[in-house]
Short mmCIF file of C-alpha atoms in Angstrom, two decimals:
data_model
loop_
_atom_site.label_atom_id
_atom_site.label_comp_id
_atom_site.label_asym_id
_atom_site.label_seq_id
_atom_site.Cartn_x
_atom_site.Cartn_y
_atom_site.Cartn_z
CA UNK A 1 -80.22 30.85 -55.14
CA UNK A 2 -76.58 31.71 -54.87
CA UNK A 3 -76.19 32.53 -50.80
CA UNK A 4 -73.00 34.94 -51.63
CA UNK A 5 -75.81 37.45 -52.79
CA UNK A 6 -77.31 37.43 -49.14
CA UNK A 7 -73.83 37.48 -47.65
CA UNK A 8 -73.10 41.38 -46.75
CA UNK A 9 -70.52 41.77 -44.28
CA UNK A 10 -69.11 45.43 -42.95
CA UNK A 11 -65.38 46.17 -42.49
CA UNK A 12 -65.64 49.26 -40.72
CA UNK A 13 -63.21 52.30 -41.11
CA UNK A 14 -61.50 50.56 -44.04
CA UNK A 15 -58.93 53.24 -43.78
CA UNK A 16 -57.28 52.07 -40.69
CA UNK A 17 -54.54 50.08 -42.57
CA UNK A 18 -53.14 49.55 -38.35
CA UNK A 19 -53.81 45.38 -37.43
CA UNK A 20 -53.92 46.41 -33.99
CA UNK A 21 -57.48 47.84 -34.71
CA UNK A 22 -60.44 45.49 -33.64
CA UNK A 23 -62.37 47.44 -35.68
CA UNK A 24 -62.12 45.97 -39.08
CA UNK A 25 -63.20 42.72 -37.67
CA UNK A 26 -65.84 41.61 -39.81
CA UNK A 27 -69.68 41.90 -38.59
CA UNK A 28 -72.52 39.41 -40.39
CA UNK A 29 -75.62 42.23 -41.85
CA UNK A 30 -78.37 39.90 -39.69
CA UNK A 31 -80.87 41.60 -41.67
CA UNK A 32 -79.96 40.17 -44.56
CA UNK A 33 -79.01 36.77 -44.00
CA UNK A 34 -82.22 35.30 -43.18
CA UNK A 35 -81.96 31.85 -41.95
CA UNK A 36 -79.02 31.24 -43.48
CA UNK A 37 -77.51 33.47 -40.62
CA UNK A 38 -76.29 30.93 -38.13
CA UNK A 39 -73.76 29.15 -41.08
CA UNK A 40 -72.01 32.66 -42.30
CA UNK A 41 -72.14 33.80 -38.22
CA UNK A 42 -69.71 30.83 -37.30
CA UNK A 43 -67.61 31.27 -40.69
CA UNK A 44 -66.68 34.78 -39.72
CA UNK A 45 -66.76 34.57 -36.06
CA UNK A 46 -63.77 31.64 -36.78
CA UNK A 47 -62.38 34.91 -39.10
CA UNK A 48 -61.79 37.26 -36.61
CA UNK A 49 -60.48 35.16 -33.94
CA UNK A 50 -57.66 33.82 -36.34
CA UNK A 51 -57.37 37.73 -37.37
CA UNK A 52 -57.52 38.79 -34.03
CA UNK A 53 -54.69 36.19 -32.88
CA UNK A 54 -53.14 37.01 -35.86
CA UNK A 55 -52.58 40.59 -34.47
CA UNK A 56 -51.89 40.00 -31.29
CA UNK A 57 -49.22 37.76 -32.36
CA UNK A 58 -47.46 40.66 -34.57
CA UNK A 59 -48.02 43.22 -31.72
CA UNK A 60 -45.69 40.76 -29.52
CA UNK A 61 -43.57 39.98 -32.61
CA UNK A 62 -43.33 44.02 -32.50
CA UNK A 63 -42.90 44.58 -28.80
CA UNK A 64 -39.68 41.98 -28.94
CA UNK A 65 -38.02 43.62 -31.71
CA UNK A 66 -38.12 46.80 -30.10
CA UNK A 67 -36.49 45.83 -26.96
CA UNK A 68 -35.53 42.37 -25.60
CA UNK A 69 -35.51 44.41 -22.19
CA UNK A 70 -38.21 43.41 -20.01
CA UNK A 71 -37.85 46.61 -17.20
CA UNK A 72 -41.19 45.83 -16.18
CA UNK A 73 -40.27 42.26 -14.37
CA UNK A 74 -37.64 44.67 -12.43
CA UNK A 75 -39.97 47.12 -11.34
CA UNK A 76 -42.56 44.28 -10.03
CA UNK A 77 -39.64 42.54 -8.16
CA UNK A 78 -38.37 46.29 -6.32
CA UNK A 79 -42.45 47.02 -5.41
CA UNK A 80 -42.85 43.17 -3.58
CA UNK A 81 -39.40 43.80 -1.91
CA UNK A 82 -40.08 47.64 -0.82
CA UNK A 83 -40.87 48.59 2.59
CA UNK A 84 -43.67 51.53 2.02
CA UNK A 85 -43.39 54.91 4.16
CA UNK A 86 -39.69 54.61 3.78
CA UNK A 87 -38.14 57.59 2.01
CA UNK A 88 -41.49 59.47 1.92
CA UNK A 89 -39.95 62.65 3.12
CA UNK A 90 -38.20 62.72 -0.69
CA UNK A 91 -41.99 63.03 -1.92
CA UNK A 92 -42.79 65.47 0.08
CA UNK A 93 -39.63 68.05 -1.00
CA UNK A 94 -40.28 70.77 -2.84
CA UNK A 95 -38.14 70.21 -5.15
CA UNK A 96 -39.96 67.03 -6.49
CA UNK A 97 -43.50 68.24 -6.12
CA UNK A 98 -42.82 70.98 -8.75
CA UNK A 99 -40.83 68.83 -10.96
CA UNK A 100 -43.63 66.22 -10.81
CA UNK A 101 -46.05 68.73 -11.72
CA UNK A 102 -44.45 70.17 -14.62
CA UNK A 103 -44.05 73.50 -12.73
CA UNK A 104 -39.43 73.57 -12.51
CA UNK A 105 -38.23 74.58 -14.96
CA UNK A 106 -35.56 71.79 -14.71
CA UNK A 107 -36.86 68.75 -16.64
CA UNK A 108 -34.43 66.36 -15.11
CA UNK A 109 -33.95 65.31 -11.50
CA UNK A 110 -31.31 63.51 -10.53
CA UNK A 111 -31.94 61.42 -7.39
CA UNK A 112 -27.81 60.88 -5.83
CA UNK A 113 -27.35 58.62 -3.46
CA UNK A 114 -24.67 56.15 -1.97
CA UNK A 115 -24.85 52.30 -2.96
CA UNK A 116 -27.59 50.95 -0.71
CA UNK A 117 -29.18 54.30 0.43
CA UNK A 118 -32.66 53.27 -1.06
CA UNK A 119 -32.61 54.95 -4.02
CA UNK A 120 -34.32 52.47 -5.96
CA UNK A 121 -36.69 51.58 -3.23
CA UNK A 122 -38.39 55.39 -3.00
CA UNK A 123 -42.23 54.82 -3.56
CA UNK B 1 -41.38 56.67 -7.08
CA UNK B 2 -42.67 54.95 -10.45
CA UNK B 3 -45.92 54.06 -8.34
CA UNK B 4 -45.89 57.27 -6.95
CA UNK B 5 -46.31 58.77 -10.18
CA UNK B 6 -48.89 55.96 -11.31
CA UNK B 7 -50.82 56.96 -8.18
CA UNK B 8 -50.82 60.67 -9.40
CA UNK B 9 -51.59 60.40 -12.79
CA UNK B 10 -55.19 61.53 -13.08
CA UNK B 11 -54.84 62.51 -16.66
CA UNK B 12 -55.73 59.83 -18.83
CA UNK B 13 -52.99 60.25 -21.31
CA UNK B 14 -49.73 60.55 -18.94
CA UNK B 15 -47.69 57.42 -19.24
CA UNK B 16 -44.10 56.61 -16.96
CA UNK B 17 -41.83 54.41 -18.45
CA UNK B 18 -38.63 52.87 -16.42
CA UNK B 19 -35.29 51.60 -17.19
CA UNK B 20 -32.84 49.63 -15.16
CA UNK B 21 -29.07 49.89 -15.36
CA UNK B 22 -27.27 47.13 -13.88
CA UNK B 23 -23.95 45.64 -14.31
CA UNK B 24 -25.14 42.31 -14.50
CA UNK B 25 -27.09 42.61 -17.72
CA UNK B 26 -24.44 44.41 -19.51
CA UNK B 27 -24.25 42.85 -22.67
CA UNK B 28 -28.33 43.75 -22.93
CA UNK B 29 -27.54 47.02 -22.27
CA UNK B 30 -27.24 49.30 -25.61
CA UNK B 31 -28.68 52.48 -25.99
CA UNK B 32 -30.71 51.15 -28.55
CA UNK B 33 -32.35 49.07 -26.72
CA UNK B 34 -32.65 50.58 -23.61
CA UNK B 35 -34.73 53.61 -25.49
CA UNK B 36 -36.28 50.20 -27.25
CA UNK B 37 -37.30 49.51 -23.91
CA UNK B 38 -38.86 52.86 -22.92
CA UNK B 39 -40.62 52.57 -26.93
CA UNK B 40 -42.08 49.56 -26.20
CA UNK B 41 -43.50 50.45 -22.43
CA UNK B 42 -45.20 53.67 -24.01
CA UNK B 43 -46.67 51.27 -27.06
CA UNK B 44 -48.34 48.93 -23.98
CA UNK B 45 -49.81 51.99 -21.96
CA UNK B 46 -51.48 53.04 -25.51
CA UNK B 47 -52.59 50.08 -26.12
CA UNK B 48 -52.03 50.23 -29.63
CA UNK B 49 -49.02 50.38 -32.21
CA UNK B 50 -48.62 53.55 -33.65
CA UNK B 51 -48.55 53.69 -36.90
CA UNK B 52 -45.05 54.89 -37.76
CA UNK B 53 -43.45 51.98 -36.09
CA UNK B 54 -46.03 49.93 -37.55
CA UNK B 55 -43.78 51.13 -40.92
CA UNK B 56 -40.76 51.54 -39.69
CA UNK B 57 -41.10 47.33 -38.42
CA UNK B 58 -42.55 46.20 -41.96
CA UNK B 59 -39.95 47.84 -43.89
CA UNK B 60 -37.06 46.44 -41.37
CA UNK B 61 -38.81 42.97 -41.66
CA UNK B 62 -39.39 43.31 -45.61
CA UNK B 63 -35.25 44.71 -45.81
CA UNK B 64 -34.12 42.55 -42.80
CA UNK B 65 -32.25 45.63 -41.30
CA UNK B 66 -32.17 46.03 -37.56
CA UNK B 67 -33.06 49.13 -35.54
CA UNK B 68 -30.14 51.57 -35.45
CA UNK B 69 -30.26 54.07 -32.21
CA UNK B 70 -31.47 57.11 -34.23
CA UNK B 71 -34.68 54.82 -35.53
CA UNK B 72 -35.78 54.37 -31.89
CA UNK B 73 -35.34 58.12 -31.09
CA UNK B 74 -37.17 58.89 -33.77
CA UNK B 75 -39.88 55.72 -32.74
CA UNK B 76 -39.65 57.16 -29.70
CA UNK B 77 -40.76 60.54 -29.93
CA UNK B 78 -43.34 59.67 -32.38
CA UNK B 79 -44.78 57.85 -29.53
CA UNK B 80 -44.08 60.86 -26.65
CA UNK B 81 -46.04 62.94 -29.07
CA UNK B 82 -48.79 60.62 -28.68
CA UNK B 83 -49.21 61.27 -24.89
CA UNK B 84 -49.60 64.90 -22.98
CA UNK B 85 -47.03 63.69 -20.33
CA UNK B 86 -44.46 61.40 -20.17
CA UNK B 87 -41.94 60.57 -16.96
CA UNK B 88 -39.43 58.52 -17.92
CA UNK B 89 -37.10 56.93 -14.97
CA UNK B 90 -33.64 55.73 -15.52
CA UNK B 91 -32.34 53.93 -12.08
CA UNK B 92 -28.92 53.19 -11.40
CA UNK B 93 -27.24 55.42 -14.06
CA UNK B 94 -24.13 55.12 -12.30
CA UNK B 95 -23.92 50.92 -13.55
CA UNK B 96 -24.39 51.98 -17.10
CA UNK B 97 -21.38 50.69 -18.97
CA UNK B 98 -19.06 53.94 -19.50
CA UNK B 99 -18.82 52.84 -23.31
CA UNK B 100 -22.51 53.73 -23.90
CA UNK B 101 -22.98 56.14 -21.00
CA UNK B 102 -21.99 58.98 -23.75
CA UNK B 103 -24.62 58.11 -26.41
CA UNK B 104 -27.59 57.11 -24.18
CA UNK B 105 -27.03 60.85 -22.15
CA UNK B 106 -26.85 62.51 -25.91
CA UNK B 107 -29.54 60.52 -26.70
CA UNK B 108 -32.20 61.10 -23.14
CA UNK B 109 -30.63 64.96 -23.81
CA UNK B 110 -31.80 64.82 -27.29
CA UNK B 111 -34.99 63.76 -26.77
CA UNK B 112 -35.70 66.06 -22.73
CA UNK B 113 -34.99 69.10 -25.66
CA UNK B 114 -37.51 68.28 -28.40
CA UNK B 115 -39.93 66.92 -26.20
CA UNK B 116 -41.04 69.43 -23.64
CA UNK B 117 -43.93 66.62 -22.46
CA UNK B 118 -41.00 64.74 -21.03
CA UNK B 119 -39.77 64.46 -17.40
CA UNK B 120 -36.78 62.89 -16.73
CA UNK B 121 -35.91 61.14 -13.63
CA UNK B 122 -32.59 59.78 -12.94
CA UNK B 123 -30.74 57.99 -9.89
CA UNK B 124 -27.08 57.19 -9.38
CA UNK B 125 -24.32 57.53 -7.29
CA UNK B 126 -22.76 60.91 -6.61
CA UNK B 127 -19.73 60.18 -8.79
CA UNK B 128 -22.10 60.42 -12.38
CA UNK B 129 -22.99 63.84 -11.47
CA UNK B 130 -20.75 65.82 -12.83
CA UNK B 131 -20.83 63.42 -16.04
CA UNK B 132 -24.71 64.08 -15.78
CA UNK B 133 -24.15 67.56 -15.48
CA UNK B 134 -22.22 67.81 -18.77
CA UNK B 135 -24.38 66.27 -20.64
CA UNK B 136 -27.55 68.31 -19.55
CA UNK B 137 -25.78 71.59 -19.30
CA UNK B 138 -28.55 73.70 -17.23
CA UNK B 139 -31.58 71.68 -16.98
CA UNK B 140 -31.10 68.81 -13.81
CA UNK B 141 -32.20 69.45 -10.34
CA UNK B 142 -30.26 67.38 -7.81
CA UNK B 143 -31.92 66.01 -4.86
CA UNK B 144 -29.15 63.92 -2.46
CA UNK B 145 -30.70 61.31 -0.98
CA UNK B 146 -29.61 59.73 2.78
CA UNK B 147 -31.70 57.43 4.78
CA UNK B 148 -32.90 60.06 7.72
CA UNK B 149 -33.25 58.80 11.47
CA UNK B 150 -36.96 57.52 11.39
CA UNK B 151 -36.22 55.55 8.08
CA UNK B 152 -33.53 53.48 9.83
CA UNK B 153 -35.72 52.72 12.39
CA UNK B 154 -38.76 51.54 10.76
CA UNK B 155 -36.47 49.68 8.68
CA UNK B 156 -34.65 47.91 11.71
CA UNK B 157 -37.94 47.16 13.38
CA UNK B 158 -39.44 45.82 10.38
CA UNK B 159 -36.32 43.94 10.44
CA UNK B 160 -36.93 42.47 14.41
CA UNK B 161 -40.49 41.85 13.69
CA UNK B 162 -39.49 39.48 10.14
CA UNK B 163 -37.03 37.75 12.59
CA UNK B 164 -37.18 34.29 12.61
CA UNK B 165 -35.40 33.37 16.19
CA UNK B 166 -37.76 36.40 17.29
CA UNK B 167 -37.89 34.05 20.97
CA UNK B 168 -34.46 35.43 21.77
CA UNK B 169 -35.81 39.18 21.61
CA UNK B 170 -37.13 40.91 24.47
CA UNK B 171 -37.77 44.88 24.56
CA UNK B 172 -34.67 45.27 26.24
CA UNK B 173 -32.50 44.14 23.44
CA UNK B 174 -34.86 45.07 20.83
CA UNK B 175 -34.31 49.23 22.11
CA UNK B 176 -30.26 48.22 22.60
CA UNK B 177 -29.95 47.57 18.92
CA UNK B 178 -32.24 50.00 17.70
CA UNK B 179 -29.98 52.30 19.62
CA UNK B 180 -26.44 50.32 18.61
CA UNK B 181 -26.86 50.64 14.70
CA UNK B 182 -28.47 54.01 14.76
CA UNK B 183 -25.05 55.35 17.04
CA UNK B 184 -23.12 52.65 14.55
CA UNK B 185 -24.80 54.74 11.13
CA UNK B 186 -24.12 58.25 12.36
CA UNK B 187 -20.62 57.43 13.34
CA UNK B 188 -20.25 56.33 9.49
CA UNK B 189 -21.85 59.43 7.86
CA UNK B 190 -19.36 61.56 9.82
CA UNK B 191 -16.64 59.31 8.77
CA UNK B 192 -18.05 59.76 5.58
CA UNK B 193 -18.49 63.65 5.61
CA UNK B 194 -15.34 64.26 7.41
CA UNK B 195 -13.02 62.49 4.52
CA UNK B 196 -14.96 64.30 2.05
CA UNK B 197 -14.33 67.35 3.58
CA UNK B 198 -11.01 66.60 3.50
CA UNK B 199 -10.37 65.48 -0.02
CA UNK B 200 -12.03 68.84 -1.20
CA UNK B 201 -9.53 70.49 1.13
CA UNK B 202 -7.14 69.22 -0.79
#
């Protein structure tokens, strides 16, 4: 008997033409397969990982061509160096409460400050 | 403030995204990617690549063309219009090299106008103001920022407590200090404010 006629396997939403998807990973039709489930199981469970590697590669390969700015690493080192409680009055203004909740009609704030006032340090 | 915002966020699909100005990394520092950056923060709160830079990165790859600064507006608000809310945070604009300051405030401008989802934070010195100012005719609230009375001291007896030779300390000299810089700060804000006065004056 030829086993690709037992073999069904399901892409789902076919349409999604994104990688980043899991989704179209393959998924064995148990019902099926029979006994012969166990062989086609490991064949496309070894599928998807290289596909899903495969994706998470581009989405990298993707990430680094849009920036080669990592702000991110800045922002971690500014949070371990910041002394919290410091500057909280700023939070508590007016002025930034309504900004913050969409309610000024301003979009922008700008935050001025002299060189070492903290600015980068408000929580 | 980024992880103040964080901390608010209760909607799922608000996203902040930061950028750093700094003379050091000047040569890094383009407006394209700087709004690169913010493009590819919003991509990692999503979780997922949408699908127009999906495109827009195949046909580069297939062509070998880079991104030009309009591409990652364009990236970028097809990712804003992805997300109900957006705060995007620019520190330090004041170290931004003055030969892309122009196009990265067109550009932030650009983008505060078509996207009304977007709320745009911005620190710098006072100087950039009035550059700020020109460039967003109308739509920036300024907030000045100085370090008030109870932020020095916390900050000085954070400092005390962190000090290694903390033997030589005793409450007596710990309140003389507190008291020296505190007299020592006020006597340089009304340095400060008194020659700005002054120059204004003028």
């Amino acid at each position: 008997m030829d086993r690709s006629e037992n073999l069904q396997v399901n892409a789902t939403d076919p349409g999604d033409q994104n990688c980043f998807n899991t989704s179209k990973n393959l998924q064995v039709n148990a019902t099926t397969l029979g006994n012969q489930n166990t062989d086609c199981s490991n064949i496309i469970n070894s599928f998807n990982t290289t596909l899903n590697s495969t994706c998470a590669d581009e989405q990298l390969e993707i990430q680094k061509w849009l920036s080669s700015l990592e702000p991110g690493t800045r922002h971690e080192d500014v949070r371990n160096r910041r002394q919290d409680g410091l500057g909280n009055w700023f939070l508590q203004t007016q002025d930034f409460i309504e900004w913050s909740n969409f309610k000024s009609g301003k979009a922008t704030l700008f935050c001025s400050g002299s060189p070492g006032v903290g600015k980068t340090y408000l929580r | 403030m980024i992880d103040t915002l964080c901390d608010q966020i209760e909607e799922n699909n608000t996203a902040v995204a930061s950028i750093y100005c700094d003379f050091l990394g000047s040569k890094e520092q383009t407006t394209r990617n700087l709004i690169g950056a913010l493009v590819k923060q919003l991509v990692r709160v999503l979780g997922m690549v949408p699908p127009e830079i999906d495109r827009t990165f195949k046909k580069a790859k297939r062509e070998g063309r880079g991104l030009r600064v309009p591409d990652v507006i364009q990236l970028l608000e097809a990712t804003l219009a992805r997300l109900d809310r957006t705060f995007i945070c620019i520190d330090g604009l004041d170290e931004c090299p003055d030969k892309i300051l122009p196009e990265l405030l067109t550009s932030l401008h650009a983008i505060s106008q078509g996207s009304p989802s977007v709320r745009l934070f911005i620190t710098g010195r006072p100087h950039v103001q009035s550059v700020l100012e020109r460039y967003f005719p109308d739509s920036v609230q300024v907030i000045l920022i100085s370090p008030n009375s109870r932020d020095i001291e916390e900050y000085i007896a954070k400092a005390l407590r962190e000090d290694l030779n903390s033997r030589a300390m005793d409450c007596a000299l710990e309140a003389e200090i507190m008291e020296h810089i505190q007299e020592q700060i006020s006597d340089v804000y009304a340095i400060a404010i008194s020659k700005s006065k002054a120059q204004s004056n003028h």
